[in-house]
Amino acid sequence: MSALETALTEWRSALGEEHVITEPEALASAETATFATTQRIPAILRPSTTAEVQACLRIAQARRVPVYPVSGGRNWGYGSRVPPRDGCVLIELARMNRILAYDEKLAYLTIEPGVTFRQAYTWLKERNSPLFITTIGGSPEGSLIGNALERGDGRGPHADIFNYVCGLEVVLPNGERIETGMARFPSAHAAPVFRWGLGPSLDGLFSQSALGVVTRMTFWLVKKAPYLHEFAYAVKEDAHLWELLDRLQPLALDGTLRNSLFIWNDVKALSIARQFPFEHTGGRTPLPSFMLEQLREELGRWIISGAISAQDEELGALLQRRVGTAMEGLGHRLEMQDRGPDYESAFQGRPSDGNLAMTYWRKKNPVPDPPHPDRDKCGFIWCSVAVPFTGEEAQAASAIATRVPRMFALEPNVALLALSPRCMYLVVALAFDREVPGEDERAMACYQALQRELIQAGYYPMRLGLPGFPEEIPVQDDSRTLLKRLKEAVDPAGIFAPGRYGF
Ligand SMILES: Cc1cc2nc3c(=O)[nH]c(=O)nc-3n(C[C@H](O)[C@H](O)[C@H](O)COP(=O)(O)OP(=O)(O)OC[C@H]3O[C@@H](n4cnc5c(N)ncnc54)[C@H](O)[C@@H]3O)c2cc1C
């Protein structure tokens, strides 16, 4: 019997037959991302408790079979469920979907990795909670923990999501279990409310990493503001945007803008509102500039959107005036649709799959409900880098992000996400149709050229997908050696998520 067959027998007895999946259809679906991949997945394990995760890893360790964890499996644009290396068995944590603790006064929620954005939102809503959990622009069925571990970005004051979590429970590759912060001490009252604990803080080691399966995490919730006002401004010229960013950054720093700010270019805004206008181009791609200008109409080159939140209307109106003054002469206010009395804002945690339409931009069939870009052969790759929050830096990085996709006959879909007063993420989406011959290869070549140029200009990735070639990112110190030593200490057989983030 091969090592894999022995491991499968042992996993079946640990989890039950039905939770060790080897049906070719299920495996083929897990092997599919929104870009070309070749990795094969021999099986999917579906543990339902921390003890079962420990058993899975002990068996993997003993039999030297590599494994790879996913929680919601919606890492679309970064690699979906596909592991970086061939032959990894998936550990899928969707069955671990319990909400373990909630405290309204101290504003936290402790959950397992299978808990989705939609589930947590609905759970809080059913309890008429005055609190919300930060949501993202991606799938409502994504995992809160999977997203936080990727250091995802959301809407609202806790937009830098991993900054607002604590008390991780982690199963190490050898099956040992650890807890971070105060949670490692018996009956520690401050475990869900104090991040650092005592001594070295370990949380960061398990994000964007390959050192263990996170089986529990506490998220700090945000109090809903009595006054919330969403706004959007159109910006006609690139030069106006750079100046506006320098006017808005001080407002983020002084607290006028407490929520994350979203700056989308015309292609991005358009690709959410509609699909590629094949009917106007005679079926040809890419979209000519003059047609883009016609289609975007009053939207301009960029749209800046965000939300003002305040304790009362008077303060809210004052903050709104400050934003209006900053926009004067350069930004043109867009009327927001009246969304009715039941409207709930994404800035207060309402998840939506509206933005997923973007992944169908180049598809000829309409966006289905619900969308599923892996299944529908949507081509989609994210390239995401960190940029200081100044007009000059945004201009330099955006110039690369706009120029390179055009060289590969793709429309530049560019966003700047201001998550803090200091730093923005420049997020470029490459959208294509995997069913058109040659597009997979062209899009991947584009991604690699884009990442290379951004790195050469000093803009480094803040999150990597499968094609991120982490080994090629230059470092100027001994950190790579340290990380290698850590990996060898925690996972000497190299069976856990091999290749992830260069580990
Ligand atoms: C149109 C569109 C919009 C998007 N908008 C956003 C956005 O606004 N913000 C954002 O952050 N992302 C966004 N995304 C990207 C992505 O969809 C989300 O980040 C999503 O949350 C990731 O999927 P998931 O939560 O199901 O994580 P998973 O796929 O479960 O996990 C992601 C990765 O984390 C690791 N991991 C997962 N669970 C564990 C665990 N328990 N222990 C150890 N490691 C683990 C694995 O390596 C896994 O591959 C968007 C994607 C699309 C297509």
Coordinates of C-alpha atoms and ligand atoms in Angstrom, one line a residue:
M1 CA 0.0 0.0 0.0
S2 CA 1.3 3.5 -0.8
A3 CA 1.8 6.1 1.9
L4 CA -1.2 8.0 0.6
E5 CA -3.4 4.9 0.6
T6 CA -2.4 4.1 4.2
A7 CA -3.1 7.7 5.2
L8 CA -6.5 7.6 3.5
T9 CA -7.5 4.5 5.5
E10 CA -6.4 6.1 8.7
W11 CA -8.2 9.4 7.9
R12 CA -11.4 7.4 7.1
S13 CA -11.3 5.8 10.5
A14 CA -10.6 9.2 12.2
L15 CA -13.2 11.3 10.4
G16 CA -15.7 8.7 9.0
E17 CA -15.9 7.5 5.4
E18 CA -18.1 10.4 4.2
H19 CA -15.7 13.1 5.3
V20 CA -12.8 11.8 3.2
I21 CA -13.7 12.7 -0.3
T22 CA -12.0 11.2 -3.3
E23 CA -14.8 11.5 -6.0
P24 CA -13.1 12.7 -9.2
E25 CA -15.7 15.5 -9.7
A26 CA -15.2 17.0 -6.3
L27 CA -11.4 16.8 -6.7
A28 CA -11.5 18.4 -10.2
S29 CA -13.6 21.3 -8.8
A30 CA -11.1 21.8 -6.0
E31 CA -8.3 21.8 -8.6
T32 CA -9.9 24.7 -10.5
A33 CA -8.9 28.3 -9.9
T34 CA -9.6 31.5 -11.9
F35 CA -6.3 31.0 -13.8
A36 CA -4.4 28.0 -15.1
T37 CA -3.1 25.5 -12.6
T38 CA -1.7 22.0 -12.9
Q39 CA -1.7 20.8 -9.2
R40 CA -3.6 17.6 -8.5
I41 CA -5.4 17.1 -5.2
P42 CA -5.7 13.4 -4.2
A43 CA -8.3 13.8 -1.5
I44 CA -10.3 16.3 0.6
L45 CA -10.6 15.9 4.4
R46 CA -13.5 17.5 6.2
P47 CA -12.8 17.5 10.0
S48 CA -15.4 19.0 12.3
T49 CA -13.4 19.6 15.5
T50 CA -10.0 20.7 16.6
A51 CA -9.3 17.1 17.8
E52 CA -10.1 15.8 14.3
V53 CA -7.8 18.4 12.8
Q54 CA -5.1 17.2 15.1
A55 CA -5.7 13.6 14.0
C56 CA -5.5 14.6 10.4
L57 CA -2.2 16.3 10.9
R58 CA -0.7 13.5 13.0
I59 CA -1.6 11.0 10.2
A60 CA -0.2 13.3 7.5
Q61 CA 3.0 13.7 9.5
A62 CA 3.4 9.9 10.2
R63 CA 2.7 9.0 6.5
R64 CA 4.6 12.0 5.1
V65 CA 1.6 13.1 3.0
P66 CA 1.5 16.9 2.3
V67 CA -1.7 18.7 3.3
Y68 CA -3.1 22.2 2.6
P69 CA -5.8 24.0 4.7
V70 CA -8.7 26.0 3.3
S71 CA -11.7 27.4 5.3
G72 CA -14.3 29.0 2.9
G73 CA -12.3 28.2 -0.2
R74 CA -13.3 31.5 -1.9
N75 CA -9.8 32.8 -2.4
W76 CA -10.8 33.8 -5.9
G77 CA -8.2 35.7 -7.9
Y78 CA -5.4 34.4 -5.6
G79 CA -5.7 30.7 -6.2
S80 CA -9.1 29.5 -4.9
R81 CA -8.6 26.1 -3.2
V82 CA -5.6 25.1 -5.2
P83 CA -2.4 24.3 -3.2
P84 CA 0.9 25.7 -4.3
R85 CA 2.4 22.2 -4.7
D86 CA 1.2 19.1 -6.5
G87 CA -0.2 16.2 -4.5
C88 CA -1.4 18.0 -1.4
V89 CA -4.5 16.6 0.4
L90 CA -7.0 19.5 1.2
I91 CA -8.1 20.0 4.8
E92 CA -11.3 21.8 4.3
L93 CA -12.7 23.4 7.5
A94 CA -16.2 24.4 6.4
R95 CA -17.8 21.9 8.9
M96 CA -16.1 23.8 11.8
N97 CA -18.7 26.6 11.6
R98 CA -19.6 27.2 15.2
I99 CA -19.9 30.6 16.8
L100 CA -18.3 30.0 20.2
A101 CA -18.5 33.3 22.1
Y102 CA -20.1 36.7 21.8
D103 CA -19.9 39.6 24.2
E104 CA -21.9 42.7 23.4
K105 CA -20.3 45.0 26.0
L106 CA -16.7 44.2 25.1
A107 CA -17.6 43.8 21.4
Y108 CA -16.1 40.5 20.3
L109 CA -17.1 37.3 18.5
T110 CA -15.1 34.1 18.8
I111 CA -15.6 31.7 15.9
E112 CA -14.3 28.6 14.0
P113 CA -12.9 28.7 10.5
G114 CA -16.0 27.6 8.7
V115 CA -18.0 30.7 9.8
T116 CA -18.7 32.8 6.8
F117 CA -19.2 36.6 6.4
R118 CA -22.9 35.9 5.7
Q119 CA -23.3 33.6 8.7
A120 CA -21.8 36.0 11.2
Y121 CA -23.7 39.0 9.7
T122 CA -27.0 37.1 9.9
W123 CA -26.3 35.8 13.4
L124 CA -25.6 39.3 14.8
K125 CA -28.7 40.7 12.9
E126 CA -30.9 38.0 14.4
R127 CA -29.8 39.2 17.9
N128 CA -30.4 42.9 17.0
S129 CA -26.8 43.4 17.9
P130 CA -25.7 47.1 18.0
L131 CA -22.3 45.7 16.7
F132 CA -21.1 44.6 13.3
I133 CA -18.2 42.5 12.0
T134 CA -16.2 44.0 9.2
T135 CA -17.1 42.7 5.7
I136 CA -15.2 42.6 2.4
G137 CA -16.0 43.1 -1.2
G138 CA -15.6 39.4 -2.0
S139 CA -17.9 36.5 -1.6
P140 CA -20.3 36.5 1.5
E141 CA -19.5 32.7 1.6
G142 CA -15.9 33.4 2.3
S143 CA -14.5 32.5 5.7
L144 CA -13.8 35.2 8.2
I145 CA -10.8 33.3 9.5
G146 CA -9.5 32.4 6.0
N147 CA -9.7 36.1 5.0
A148 CA -8.1 37.4 8.2
L149 CA -5.2 34.9 7.8
E150 CA -4.6 36.3 4.4
R151 CA -4.7 39.8 6.0
G152 CA -7.7 40.7 3.9
D153 CA -9.1 44.3 3.6
G154 CA -12.6 45.3 4.5
R155 CA -15.0 48.3 4.9
G156 CA -15.2 50.4 7.9
P157 CA -12.9 51.4 10.8
H158 CA -11.5 47.8 11.1
A159 CA -10.6 47.6 7.4
D160 CA -7.2 46.1 8.1
I161 CA -8.9 43.0 9.4
F162 CA -6.0 41.1 11.0
N163 CA -5.3 44.1 13.2
Y164 CA -8.5 43.4 15.1
V165 CA -8.3 39.8 16.0
C166 CA -6.7 37.8 18.8
G167 CA -6.7 34.6 20.7
L168 CA -5.9 32.2 17.9
E169 CA -6.0 28.4 18.5
V170 CA -3.6 26.7 16.1
V171 CA -2.9 23.0 15.3
L172 CA 0.8 22.6 14.4
P173 CA 1.9 20.3 11.6
N174 CA 2.8 17.6 14.2
G175 CA -0.7 17.7 15.8
E176 CA 0.2 19.9 18.8
R177 CA -2.3 22.6 19.8
I178 CA -1.3 26.1 20.9
E179 CA -3.3 29.3 21.7
T180 CA -2.0 32.8 21.3
G181 CA -2.0 35.9 23.5
M182 CA -3.6 35.4 27.0
A183 CA -5.6 32.4 25.7
R184 CA -2.6 30.2 26.5
F185 CA -3.2 30.7 30.2
P186 CA -5.8 28.7 32.1
S187 CA -9.0 30.7 32.8
A188 CA -7.4 33.9 31.5
H189 CA -10.3 36.4 31.6
A190 CA -8.6 38.8 29.2
A191 CA -8.0 36.2 26.5
P192 CA -10.6 37.6 24.0
V193 CA -9.8 41.3 24.7
F194 CA -6.0 41.5 24.9
R195 CA -4.0 40.7 21.9
W196 CA -0.4 40.6 23.1
G197 CA -0.5 38.2 26.0
L198 CA 2.8 37.9 27.7
G199 CA 6.2 37.4 26.0
P200 CA 6.6 37.1 22.2
S201 CA 3.4 37.6 20.3
L202 CA 2.8 34.7 18.0
D203 CA -0.3 35.7 16.0
G204 CA 1.5 37.1 13.0
L205 CA 3.4 33.8 12.5
F206 CA 0.2 32.1 11.4
S207 CA -1.0 34.7 8.9
Q208 CA 0.2 34.5 5.3
S209 CA 2.1 31.4 6.5
A210 CA 2.5 27.7 6.4
L211 CA 3.0 26.9 10.1
G212 CA -0.4 25.5 11.3
V213 CA -4.1 25.2 10.9
V214 CA -6.0 28.0 12.8
T215 CA -9.1 26.4 14.4
R216 CA -10.4 29.4 16.4
M217 CA -10.1 33.2 16.4
T218 CA -11.6 36.1 18.2
F219 CA -12.7 39.1 16.1
W220 CA -13.3 42.5 17.6
L221 CA -16.5 44.0 16.5
V222 CA -17.4 47.6 15.7
K223 CA -20.2 49.6 17.3
K224 CA -22.7 50.8 14.6
A225 CA -22.6 54.5 14.4
P226 CA -25.9 56.3 14.9
Y227 CA -25.0 58.5 11.9
L228 CA -23.7 56.9 8.7
H229 CA -23.5 58.7 5.4
E230 CA -22.1 57.1 2.3
F231 CA -20.6 59.3 -0.3
A232 CA -19.1 59.0 -3.8
Y233 CA -17.2 61.6 -5.9
A234 CA -16.3 61.4 -9.6
V235 CA -12.8 62.6 -10.6
K236 CA -12.4 63.6 -14.2
E237 CA -8.6 63.7 -14.5
D238 CA -5.7 61.6 -13.1
A239 CA -3.9 64.8 -12.0
H240 CA -7.0 65.8 -9.9
L241 CA -6.9 62.4 -8.1
W242 CA -3.3 62.8 -7.0
E243 CA -4.0 66.2 -5.5
L244 CA -7.2 65.0 -3.9
L245 CA -5.3 62.1 -2.2
D246 CA -3.0 64.7 -0.5
R247 CA -6.1 66.6 0.6
L248 CA -7.9 63.5 2.0
Q249 CA -5.0 61.9 3.8
P250 CA -4.9 64.6 6.6
L251 CA -8.7 63.9 7.1
A252 CA -7.9 60.2 7.6
L253 CA -5.2 61.2 10.0
D254 CA -7.3 63.6 12.1
G255 CA -10.2 61.2 12.3
T256 CA -12.7 62.9 10.0
L257 CA -12.5 59.8 7.8
R258 CA -12.5 56.8 10.2
N259 CA -13.7 54.4 7.5
S260 CA -11.7 52.9 4.7
L261 CA -11.7 54.9 1.5
F262 CA -12.1 53.3 -2.0
I263 CA -10.7 54.8 -5.1
W264 CA -11.7 52.9 -8.3
N265 CA -10.7 53.6 -11.8
D266 CA -13.2 53.7 -14.7
V267 CA -12.6 50.1 -15.8
K268 CA -13.2 48.8 -12.3
A269 CA -16.4 50.8 -11.8
L270 CA -17.7 49.8 -15.2
S271 CA -16.9 46.1 -14.8
I272 CA -19.2 45.9 -11.8
A273 CA -22.0 47.8 -13.5
R274 CA -21.8 45.8 -16.8
Q275 CA -19.9 43.2 -18.9
F276 CA -17.5 43.9 -21.7
P277 CA -19.4 45.6 -24.6
F278 CA -18.7 43.0 -27.2
E279 CA -21.8 44.3 -29.1
H280 CA -20.0 47.6 -29.7
T281 CA -16.5 46.2 -30.5
G282 CA -17.6 43.6 -33.1
G283 CA -16.5 40.9 -30.6
R284 CA -13.0 42.2 -30.4
T285 CA -10.9 42.9 -27.3
P286 CA -9.4 45.0 -25.7
L287 CA -11.7 47.9 -25.2
P288 CA -10.5 51.0 -27.2
S289 CA -9.9 54.1 -25.0
F290 CA -12.5 56.2 -26.9
M291 CA -15.2 53.6 -26.1
L292 CA -14.2 53.4 -22.5
E293 CA -14.7 57.2 -22.3
Q294 CA -18.1 57.0 -23.9
L295 CA -19.2 54.2 -21.6
R296 CA -18.1 55.7 -18.4
E297 CA -20.1 58.9 -19.1
E298 CA -20.3 61.1 -16.0
L299 CA -18.3 58.7 -13.8
G300 CA -15.0 60.2 -14.9
R301 CA -11.6 58.5 -14.6
W302 CA -11.9 57.7 -11.0
I303 CA -14.6 57.3 -8.3
I304 CA -13.8 58.0 -4.7
S305 CA -16.2 56.4 -2.3
G306 CA -16.4 56.1 1.5
A307 CA -18.6 56.8 4.5
I308 CA -18.8 59.3 7.3
S309 CA -19.8 57.9 10.6
A310 CA -20.5 59.9 13.7
Q311 CA -22.2 59.9 17.0
D312 CA -24.9 62.4 15.9
E313 CA -26.2 64.3 12.9
E314 CA -24.6 67.6 13.8
L315 CA -21.1 66.1 14.0
G316 CA -21.8 64.0 10.9
A317 CA -22.8 67.1 8.9
L318 CA -19.6 68.9 10.1
L319 CA -17.4 65.9 9.0
Q320 CA -19.3 65.8 5.7
R321 CA -18.6 69.5 5.1
R322 CA -14.9 68.9 5.7
V323 CA -14.9 66.1 3.0
G324 CA -16.9 68.4 0.7
T325 CA -14.3 71.2 1.2
A326 CA -11.4 68.8 0.4
M327 CA -13.2 67.8 -2.8
E328 CA -13.8 71.3 -4.0
G329 CA -12.9 72.0 -7.6
L330 CA -11.6 68.5 -8.2
G331 CA -14.3 66.0 -7.3
H332 CA -17.9 66.0 -8.5
R333 CA -20.4 64.6 -6.0
L334 CA -22.5 61.7 -7.3
E335 CA -26.0 61.3 -6.0
M336 CA -26.4 58.1 -4.1
Q337 CA -29.5 56.1 -4.9
D338 CA -32.2 56.2 -2.2
R339 CA -32.0 52.6 -0.9
G340 CA -35.1 52.7 1.4
P341 CA -35.4 52.4 5.2
D342 CA -34.2 48.8 5.4
Y343 CA -30.9 49.5 3.7
E344 CA -27.8 48.4 5.5
S345 CA -24.4 49.5 4.4
A346 CA -21.4 47.4 3.7
F347 CA -19.7 50.0 5.9
Q348 CA -21.7 48.4 8.7
G349 CA -21.0 44.8 7.8
R350 CA -23.6 43.9 5.2
P351 CA -21.9 41.3 2.8
S352 CA -22.8 41.2 -0.8
D353 CA -21.7 39.4 -3.9
G354 CA -22.3 42.4 -6.1
N355 CA -18.6 43.0 -6.8
L356 CA -18.1 39.4 -8.1
A357 CA -19.7 40.6 -11.3
M358 CA -16.2 42.0 -12.1
T359 CA -14.9 38.4 -12.6
Y360 CA -17.4 38.0 -15.5
W361 CA -16.3 41.2 -17.3
R362 CA -14.9 39.3 -20.3
K363 CA -17.5 36.5 -20.3
K364 CA -20.1 36.3 -23.0
N365 CA -22.8 34.6 -20.8
P366 CA -24.5 36.8 -18.2
V367 CA -23.5 36.8 -14.5
P368 CA -25.4 33.9 -12.8
D369 CA -26.9 34.1 -9.4
P370 CA -25.0 33.1 -7.4
P371 CA -21.8 33.8 -9.2
H372 CA -19.0 31.2 -9.0
P373 CA -16.0 32.3 -11.1
D374 CA -14.0 29.0 -10.7
R375 CA -17.0 26.9 -12.0
D376 CA -17.8 29.4 -14.8
K377 CA -14.2 29.6 -16.1
C378 CA -13.9 33.3 -15.4
G379 CA -10.3 34.4 -15.7
F380 CA -9.3 36.6 -12.8
I381 CA -5.9 37.4 -11.1
W382 CA -5.2 39.9 -8.4
C383 CA -1.9 41.8 -8.1
S384 CA -1.8 43.7 -4.8
V385 CA 0.9 45.9 -3.4
A386 CA 1.3 48.4 -0.5
V387 CA 1.7 52.1 -1.4
P388 CA 2.3 55.1 1.0
F389 CA -0.8 57.3 1.2
T390 CA 0.5 60.3 -0.9
G391 CA -0.6 61.5 -4.3
E392 CA 2.9 61.2 -5.6
E393 CA 3.3 57.5 -4.6
A394 CA -0.2 56.7 -5.9
Q395 CA 0.6 58.3 -9.2
A396 CA 3.8 56.3 -9.6
A397 CA 2.3 52.9 -8.7
S398 CA -0.9 53.6 -10.7
A399 CA 1.1 54.5 -13.8
I400 CA 2.6 51.0 -13.8
A401 CA -0.7 49.3 -13.0
T402 CA -2.4 51.2 -15.9
R403 CA 0.3 50.7 -18.5
V404 CA 1.3 47.0 -18.1
P405 CA -2.2 45.4 -18.6
R406 CA -2.6 47.4 -21.8
M407 CA 0.6 45.9 -23.1
F408 CA -1.1 42.5 -22.8
A409 CA -4.4 43.6 -24.3
L410 CA -6.2 43.6 -21.0
E411 CA -8.2 46.5 -19.5
P412 CA -6.4 48.1 -16.5
N413 CA -8.8 47.5 -13.6
V414 CA -7.2 49.5 -10.8
A415 CA -8.2 50.4 -7.2
L416 CA -6.5 52.2 -4.4
L417 CA -7.8 51.1 -1.0
A418 CA -7.0 53.5 1.9
L419 CA -7.1 51.4 5.0
S420 CA -5.1 53.7 7.2
P421 CA -3.9 57.3 7.2
R422 CA -0.5 56.0 6.2
C423 CA -0.9 53.2 3.7
M424 CA -3.0 52.3 0.7
Y425 CA -3.3 49.0 -1.2
L426 CA -3.0 49.3 -4.9
V427 CA -5.1 46.4 -6.2
V428 CA -5.0 45.5 -9.8
A429 CA -7.4 42.9 -11.3
L430 CA -6.7 41.1 -14.5
A431 CA -10.1 39.9 -15.9
F432 CA -10.2 37.6 -18.9
D433 CA -12.0 34.6 -20.3
R434 CA -10.4 31.2 -19.6
E435 CA -12.5 29.7 -22.5
V436 CA -10.7 31.9 -25.1
P437 CA -7.6 30.0 -26.3
G438 CA -4.3 31.7 -25.2
E439 CA -5.9 34.0 -22.6
D440 CA -4.7 32.0 -19.6
E441 CA -1.1 32.3 -20.8
R442 CA -1.3 36.0 -21.7
A443 CA -2.9 36.9 -18.4
M444 CA -0.3 35.1 -16.4
A445 CA 2.5 36.7 -18.4
C446 CA 0.9 40.1 -17.7
Y447 CA 0.6 39.3 -14.0
Q448 CA 4.3 38.4 -13.8
A449 CA 5.4 41.5 -15.7
L450 CA 3.2 43.7 -13.5
Q451 CA 4.5 42.3 -10.3
R452 CA 8.1 42.5 -11.5
E453 CA 7.7 46.2 -12.5
L454 CA 6.0 47.1 -9.3
I455 CA 8.7 45.5 -7.3
Q456 CA 11.4 47.2 -9.3
A457 CA 9.7 50.5 -8.6
G458 CA 9.7 49.7 -4.8
Y459 CA 6.1 48.6 -4.5
Y460 CA 6.0 45.2 -2.8
P461 CA 3.1 42.7 -2.6
M462 CA 1.1 42.8 0.6
R463 CA -0.6 39.5 -0.3
L464 CA 0.3 36.8 -2.8
G465 CA -1.7 34.4 -4.9
L466 CA -0.4 31.2 -6.3
P467 CA 1.5 32.7 -9.2
G468 CA 3.3 35.2 -6.8
F469 CA 6.8 33.6 -7.1
P470 CA 7.7 34.6 -3.5
E471 CA 11.2 33.2 -3.9
E472 CA 12.0 35.8 -6.5
I473 CA 11.1 38.7 -4.4
P474 CA 14.4 40.3 -3.3
V475 CA 15.2 40.6 0.4
Q476 CA 18.1 42.6 1.8
D477 CA 18.5 40.9 5.1
D478 CA 18.6 37.4 6.8
S479 CA 14.8 37.1 7.2
R480 CA 14.5 34.4 4.6
T481 CA 17.0 32.2 6.5
L482 CA 15.1 32.9 9.8
L483 CA 11.8 31.9 8.2
K484 CA 13.4 28.8 6.8
R485 CA 14.7 27.8 10.2
L486 CA 11.3 28.4 11.8
K487 CA 9.6 26.3 9.2
E488 CA 12.1 23.5 9.7
A489 CA 11.6 23.6 13.4
V490 CA 7.8 23.5 13.2
D491 CA 7.4 21.3 10.2
P492 CA 10.6 19.3 9.7
A493 CA 9.1 16.9 7.2
G494 CA 7.7 19.8 5.2
I495 CA 4.2 18.3 4.9
F496 CA 2.2 21.4 5.8
A497 CA 1.2 23.7 2.9
P498 CA 4.6 23.3 1.2
G499 CA 5.5 26.3 -1.0
R500 CA 2.9 28.7 0.5
Y501 CA 4.4 32.2 0.8
G502 CA 7.7 30.7 0.0
F503 CA 7.7 28.4 3.0
Ligands
LIG1 C1 -14.5 40.3 -7.0 C2 -13.7 40.0 -5.8 C3 -13.7 40.9 -4.7 C4 -12.9 40.6 -3.6 N1 -12.8 41.5 -2.6 C5 -12.1 41.3 -1.5 C6 -12.0 42.3 -0.5 O1 -12.7 43.3 -0.5 N2 -11.1 42.0 0.5 C7 -10.4 40.9 0.6 O2 -9.7 40.7 1.6 N3 -10.5 39.9 -0.3 C8 -11.3 40.1 -1.4 N4 -11.3 39.2 -2.4 C9 -10.4 38.0 -2.3 C10 -11.0 36.8 -1.7 O3 -12.2 36.4 -2.3 C11 -11.3 37.0 -0.2 O4 -10.1 37.4 0.5 C12 -11.8 35.7 0.5 O5 -12.2 36.1 1.9 C13 -10.8 34.5 0.6 O6 -11.5 33.3 0.6 P1 -11.9 32.6 2.0 O7 -12.2 33.7 3.0 O8 -12.9 31.6 1.7 O9 -10.5 32.0 2.5 P2 -9.9 30.6 2.2 O10 -9.9 30.3 0.8 O11 -10.5 29.6 3.1 O12 -8.4 30.8 2.8 C14 -7.5 31.6 2.1 C15 -6.1 31.0 2.4 O13 -5.8 31.1 3.7 C16 -5.2 29.9 4.3 N5 -6.1 29.4 5.3 C17 -7.4 29.3 5.2 N6 -7.9 28.8 6.3 C18 -6.9 28.5 7.1 C19 -6.8 28.0 8.4 N7 -7.9 27.7 9.1 N8 -5.6 27.8 9.0 C20 -4.4 28.2 8.3 N9 -4.5 28.7 7.0 C21 -5.7 28.9 6.5 C22 -5.0 29.0 3.1 O14 -3.7 29.1 2.6 C23 -6.0 29.5 2.1 O15 -5.6 29.3 0.8 C24 -12.1 39.4 -3.5 C25 -12.2 38.5 -4.6 C26 -13.0 38.8 -5.7 C27 -13.0 37.8 -6.8

